[in-house]
Amino acid sequence: MLYQFDDDIVSVGLSDINENILSFGFINFKQLKENYMQFGFSLQSVEKCSESSSFFSSDIEVFDKYCFVKLSVVNVTDVNVRHNCFAIFIRKNLLLVVNISDDNCANRNTFMRALSKISCENVSLEKLVCAFFESLISGDNKALEKAELEINQLEETVLKSRADSNFNMRLLEMKKELLTLRGYYEQLIDISEALRENENEVFESNGLKAFNIFTDKAVRLKENVDLLRDSVVHLWDAYQAYLNMKLNLTMKVFTLMTTVFYPITVIVGWYGMNFDYMPELGWRYGYVYVMVLCAVLVFSLLFWFKKKKWF
């Protein structure tokens, strides 16, 4: 798919590109390999599209006549799914998106959203690039709001003592997901700042403010993720305090039980001694006497603990 912005948005073929008219295209890797020389791209850039790269490092290179960017895209609603990947080539009057991996047509949908936001009036390469990047993060604020709501629900679970055995794993998963999102937004910020520097003068200087606007949006998203990470850390601390409180309550119960029955242990040890002259052993009511004595001691201690509000 290749479109040119003349009096109207017109669909054209790769061989029909007019270098004097702004064009916006979406092609696959095979089409890039077949036509990269026509666009003036280097073979090095084409080969980079097929290379595996670290997710947490943005891949951007500035050449004399064009800029090359490779980016892994995170689905904010489901961070754990396989990340899609695309590359973009930017030169005078051309923004070309190369689809590298796209399992659910997310890259194509991003391209179409950006295309729908652009009109032929006052369109520029800078606005086109930023519109495409903004399409990547559209709806992310709502997804982060849902994550914040989930954290609040987890806090309520802790406060109401309803946390189950899977609570720990859920917190660890959330920390991992937020770390991935943070790396993703940092990539977008790095790319936007690198393009804003305009080293090869591909962009017009009066249009660079569009990159400032996008950078500010990406920075705010990154700051929101950082706040969510802090909330998860605080929630982790609250959960650990909850576990410690449960452990303390358990130890308190065992301590009280030990204290209550300790006098009975002393009595059992006392009458378990093998002395010849122990009057109670030959007493008719000795057995009942010891039972009553033990019961009185237990209930007396329980009454005392209750009065002191120890349980």
mmCIF file of N, CA and C in Angstrom, residues 200-266:
data_model
loop_
_atom_site.group_PDB
_atom_site.id
_atom_site.type_symbol
_atom_site.label_atom_id
_atom_site.label_comp_id
_atom_site.label_asym_id
_atom_site.label_seq_id
_atom_site.Cartn_x
_atom_site.Cartn_y
_atom_site.Cartn_z
ATOM 1 N N ASN A 200 20.506 14.913 9.368
ATOM 2 C CA ASN A 200 20.640 14.888 7.905
ATOM 3 C C ASN A 200 19.676 15.849 7.210
ATOM 4 N N GLU A 201 18.983 16.664 8.010
ATOM 5 C CA GLU A 201 18.091 17.706 7.485
ATOM 6 C C GLU A 201 17.008 17.131 6.556
ATOM 7 N N VAL A 202 16.503 15.969 6.927
ATOM 8 C CA VAL A 202 15.379 15.391 6.190
ATOM 9 C C VAL A 202 14.103 16.186 6.451
ATOM 10 N N PHE A 203 13.979 16.712 7.679
ATOM 11 C CA PHE A 203 12.776 17.440 8.072
ATOM 12 C C PHE A 203 12.983 18.946 7.934
ATOM 13 N N GLU A 204 11.857 19.648 7.819
ATOM 14 C CA GLU A 204 11.888 21.104 7.839
ATOM 15 C C GLU A 204 11.982 21.578 9.283
ATOM 16 N N SER A 205 12.796 22.579 9.514
ATOM 17 C CA SER A 205 13.041 23.037 10.890
ATOM 18 C C SER A 205 11.774 23.554 11.556
ATOM 19 N N ASN A 206 10.870 24.156 10.782
ATOM 20 C CA ASN A 206 9.648 24.695 11.389
ATOM 21 C C ASN A 206 8.626 23.623 11.736
ATOM 22 N N GLY A 207 8.899 22.344 11.351
ATOM 23 C CA GLY A 207 7.971 21.264 11.677
ATOM 24 C C GLY A 207 8.452 20.366 12.796
ATOM 25 N N LEU A 208 9.628 20.669 13.352
ATOM 26 C CA LEU A 208 10.207 19.801 14.375
ATOM 27 C C LEU A 208 9.452 19.851 15.705
ATOM 28 N N LYS A 209 8.629 20.891 15.891
ATOM 29 C CA LYS A 209 7.872 20.979 17.144
ATOM 30 C C LYS A 209 6.885 19.820 17.278
ATOM 31 N N ALA A 210 6.531 19.193 16.159
ATOM 32 C CA ALA A 210 5.639 18.025 16.222
ATOM 33 C C ALA A 210 6.285 16.898 17.016
ATOM 34 N N PHE A 211 7.614 16.767 16.917
ATOM 35 C CA PHE A 211 8.315 15.744 17.690
ATOM 36 C C PHE A 211 8.324 16.085 19.175
ATOM 37 N N ASN A 212 8.356 17.389 19.504
ATOM 38 C CA ASN A 212 8.289 17.794 20.914
ATOM 39 C C ASN A 212 6.972 17.355 21.541
ATOM 40 N N ILE A 213 5.899 17.508 20.785
ATOM 41 C CA ILE A 213 4.571 17.125 21.293
ATOM 42 C C ILE A 213 4.503 15.625 21.532
ATOM 43 N N PHE A 214 5.003 14.852 20.561
ATOM 44 C CA PHE A 214 4.966 13.397 20.739
ATOM 45 C C PHE A 214 5.874 12.958 21.889
ATOM 46 N N THR A 215 7.049 13.565 21.990
ATOM 47 C CA THR A 215 7.968 13.208 23.084
ATOM 48 C C THR A 215 7.321 13.453 24.437
ATOM 49 N N ASP A 216 6.626 14.583 24.571
ATOM 50 C CA ASP A 216 5.951 14.890 25.837
ATOM 51 C C ASP A 216 4.899 13.830 26.162
ATOM 52 N N LYS A 217 4.167 13.360 25.155
ATOM 53 C CA LYS A 217 3.152 12.326 25.389
ATOM 54 C C LYS A 217 3.806 11.023 25.843
ATOM 55 N N ALA A 218 4.902 10.650 25.183
ATOM 56 C CA ALA A 218 5.597 9.415 25.560
ATOM 57 C C ALA A 218 6.199 9.522 26.947
ATOM 58 N N VAL A 219 6.716 10.698 27.291
ATOM 59 C CA VAL A 219 7.291 10.903 28.633
ATOM 60 C C VAL A 219 6.213 10.773 29.698
ATOM 61 N N ARG A 220 5.029 11.334 29.433
ATOM 62 C CA ARG A 220 3.932 11.221 30.411
ATOM 63 C C ARG A 220 3.521 9.767 30.599
ATOM 64 N N LEU A 221 3.475 9.000 29.515
ATOM 65 C CA LEU A 221 3.134 7.576 29.632
ATOM 66 C C LEU A 221 4.196 6.841 30.450
ATOM 67 N N LYS A 222 5.452 7.151 30.208
ATOM 68 C CA LYS A 222 6.535 6.523 30.970
ATOM 69 C C LYS A 222 6.438 6.892 32.450
ATOM 70 N N GLU A 223 6.109 8.150 32.738
ATOM 71 C CA GLU A 223 5.966 8.571 34.137
ATOM 72 C C GLU A 223 4.778 7.869 34.797
ATOM 73 N N ASN A 224 3.697 7.666 34.046
ATOM 74 C CA ASN A 224 2.555 6.927 34.595
ATOM 75 C C ASN A 224 2.936 5.486 34.919
ATOM 76 N N VAL A 225 3.740 4.878 34.042
ATOM 77 C CA VAL A 225 4.211 3.519 34.303
ATOM 78 C C VAL A 225 5.084 3.492 35.548
ATOM 79 N N ASP A 226 5.944 4.502 35.714
ATOM 80 C CA ASP A 226 6.799 4.565 36.906
ATOM 81 C C ASP A 226 5.952 4.681 38.176
ATOM 82 N N LEU A 227 4.868 5.468 38.111
ATOM 83 C CA LEU A 227 3.979 5.584 39.274
ATOM 84 C C LEU A 227 3.309 4.249 39.584
ATOM 85 N N LEU A 228 2.918 3.534 38.542
ATOM 86 C CA LEU A 228 2.301 2.217 38.746
ATOM 87 C C LEU A 228 3.306 1.242 39.340
ATOM 88 N N ARG A 229 4.557 1.314 38.892
ATOM 89 C CA ARG A 229 5.596 0.436 39.458
ATOM 90 C C ARG A 229 5.805 0.737 40.938
ATOM 91 N N ASP A 230 5.799 2.028 41.296
ATOM 92 C CA ASP A 230 5.923 2.398 42.712
ATOM 93 C C ASP A 230 4.733 1.860 43.509
ATOM 94 N N SER A 231 3.539 1.914 42.911
ATOM 95 C CA SER A 231 2.354 1.401 43.601
ATOM 96 C C SER A 231 2.468 -0.102 43.827
ATOM 97 N N VAL A 232 3.013 -0.817 42.833
ATOM 98 C CA VAL A 232 3.190 -2.262 42.983
ATOM 99 C C VAL A 232 4.204 -2.568 44.080
ATOM 100 N N VAL A 233 5.276 -1.762 44.146
ATOM 101 C CA VAL A 233 6.279 -1.958 45.203
ATOM 102 C C VAL A 233 5.654 -1.734 46.575
ATOM 103 N N HIS A 234 4.849 -0.676 46.702
ATOM 104 C CA HIS A 234 4.179 -0.409 47.980
ATOM 105 C C HIS A 234 3.185 -1.522 48.316
ATOM 106 N N LEU A 235 2.521 -2.027 47.270
ATOM 107 C CA LEU A 235 1.582 -3.131 47.488
ATOM 108 C C LEU A 235 2.326 -4.383 47.939
ATOM 109 N N TRP A 236 3.496 -4.605 47.373
ATOM 110 C CA TRP A 236 4.338 -5.737 47.796
ATOM 111 C C TRP A 236 4.700 -5.604 49.271
ATOM 112 N N ASP A 237 5.083 -4.394 49.697
ATOM 113 C CA ASP A 237 5.418 -4.157 51.098
ATOM 114 C C ASP A 237 4.199 -4.402 51.989
ATOM 115 N N ALA A 238 3.024 -3.942 51.516
ATOM 116 C CA ALA A 238 1.808 -4.149 52.302
ATOM 117 C C ALA A 238 1.479 -5.634 52.419
ATOM 118 N N TYR A 239 1.712 -6.371 51.342
ATOM 119 C CA TYR A 239 1.445 -7.817 51.373
ATOM 120 C C TYR A 239 2.406 -8.531 52.330
ATOM 121 N N GLN A 240 3.667 -8.122 52.309
ATOM 122 C CA GLN A 240 4.632 -8.714 53.241
ATOM 123 C C GLN A 240 4.253 -8.401 54.690
ATOM 124 N N ALA A 241 3.780 -7.162 54.917
ATOM 125 C CA ALA A 241 3.326 -6.801 56.266
ATOM 126 C C ALA A 241 2.119 -7.637 56.667
ATOM 127 N N TYR A 242 1.226 -7.900 55.686
ATOM 128 C CA TYR A 242 0.056 -8.746 55.940
ATOM 129 C C TYR A 242 0.485 -10.165 56.306
ATOM 130 N N LEU A 243 1.468 -10.715 55.601
ATOM 131 C CA LEU A 243 1.962 -12.057 55.919
ATOM 132 C C LEU A 243 2.617 -12.089 57.295
ATOM 133 N N ASN A 244 3.377 -11.041 57.603
ATOM 134 C CA ASN A 244 4.010 -10.974 58.925
ATOM 135 C C ASN A 244 2.967 -10.883 60.031
ATOM 136 N N MET A 245 1.889 -10.134 59.771
ATOM 137 C CA MET A 245 0.830 -10.012 60.771
ATOM 138 C C MET A 245 0.151 -11.365 60.998
ATOM 139 N N LYS A 246 -0.094 -12.102 59.891
ATOM 140 C CA LYS A 246 -0.687 -13.431 60.038
ATOM 141 C C LYS A 246 0.232 -14.353 60.828
ATOM 142 N N LEU A 247 1.532 -14.270 60.532
ATOM 143 C CA LEU A 247 2.485 -15.095 61.254
ATOM 144 C C LEU A 247 2.514 -14.718 62.730
ATOM 145 N N ASN A 248 2.456 -13.412 63.020
ATOM 146 C CA ASN A 248 2.461 -12.969 64.416
ATOM 147 C C ASN A 248 1.211 -13.436 65.152
ATOM 148 N N LEU A 249 0.063 -13.405 64.459
ATOM 149 C CA LEU A 249 -1.169 -13.881 65.087
ATOM 150 C C LEU A 249 -1.086 -15.386 65.387
ATOM 151 N N THR A 250 -0.499 -16.119 64.448
ATOM 152 C CA THR A 250 -0.333 -17.560 64.664
ATOM 153 C C THR A 250 0.586 -17.832 65.847
ATOM 154 N N MET A 251 1.697 -17.095 65.894
ATOM 155 C CA MET A 251 2.643 -17.261 67.005
ATOM 156 C C MET A 251 2.002 -16.836 68.324
ATOM 157 N N LYS A 252 1.130 -15.830 68.258
ATOM 158 C CA LYS A 252 0.447 -15.383 69.475
ATOM 159 C C LYS A 252 -0.476 -16.475 70.014
ATOM 160 N N VAL A 253 -1.198 -17.143 69.101
ATOM 161 C CA VAL A 253 -2.091 -18.227 69.513
ATOM 162 C C VAL A 253 -1.298 -19.360 70.150
ATOM 163 N N PHE A 254 -0.183 -19.745 69.514
ATOM 164 C CA PHE A 254 0.638 -20.818 70.065
ATOM 165 C C PHE A 254 1.227 -20.435 71.419
ATOM 166 N N THR A 255 1.612 -19.160 71.542
ATOM 167 C CA THR A 255 2.180 -18.697 72.819
ATOM 168 C C THR A 255 1.132 -18.756 73.922
ATOM 169 N N LEU A 256 -0.091 -18.293 73.613
ATOM 170 C CA LEU A 256 -1.163 -18.337 74.607
ATOM 171 C C LEU A 256 -1.504 -19.778 74.998
ATOM 172 N N MET A 257 -1.575 -20.647 73.994
ATOM 173 C CA MET A 257 -1.882 -22.045 74.287
ATOM 174 C C MET A 257 -0.793 -22.673 75.157
ATOM 175 N N THR A 258 0.457 -22.334 74.845
ATOM 176 C CA THR A 258 1.569 -22.874 75.645
ATOM 177 C C THR A 258 1.502 -22.356 77.075
ATOM 178 N N THR A 259 1.175 -21.054 77.208
ATOM 179 C CA THR A 259 1.108 -20.457 78.542
ATOM 180 C C THR A 259 -0.040 -21.047 79.357
ATOM 181 N N VAL A 260 -1.187 -21.263 78.661
ATOM 182 C CA VAL A 260 -2.358 -21.790 79.366
ATOM 183 C C VAL A 260 -2.114 -23.204 79.881
ATOM 184 N N PHE A 261 -1.486 -24.034 79.073
ATOM 185 C CA PHE A 261 -1.338 -25.438 79.440
ATOM 186 C C PHE A 261 -0.010 -25.748 80.152
ATOM 187 N N TYR A 262 0.810 -24.733 80.312
ATOM 188 C CA TYR A 262 2.069 -24.978 81.015
ATOM 189 C C TYR A 262 1.852 -25.401 82.468
ATOM 190 N N PRO A 263 0.921 -24.734 83.248
ATOM 191 C CA PRO A 263 0.698 -25.187 84.626
ATOM 192 C C PRO A 263 0.247 -26.643 84.723
ATOM 193 N N ILE A 264 -0.563 -27.098 83.711
ATOM 194 C CA ILE A 264 -1.007 -28.500 83.704
ATOM 195 C C ILE A 264 0.189 -29.420 83.514
ATOM 196 N N THR A 265 1.131 -28.996 82.677
ATOM 197 C CA THR A 265 2.349 -29.788 82.482
ATOM 198 C C THR A 265 3.130 -29.914 83.793
ATOM 199 N N VAL A 266 3.166 -28.820 84.562
ATOM 200 C CA VAL A 266 3.854 -28.857 85.862
ATOM 201 C C VAL A 266 3.169 -29.845 86.813
#
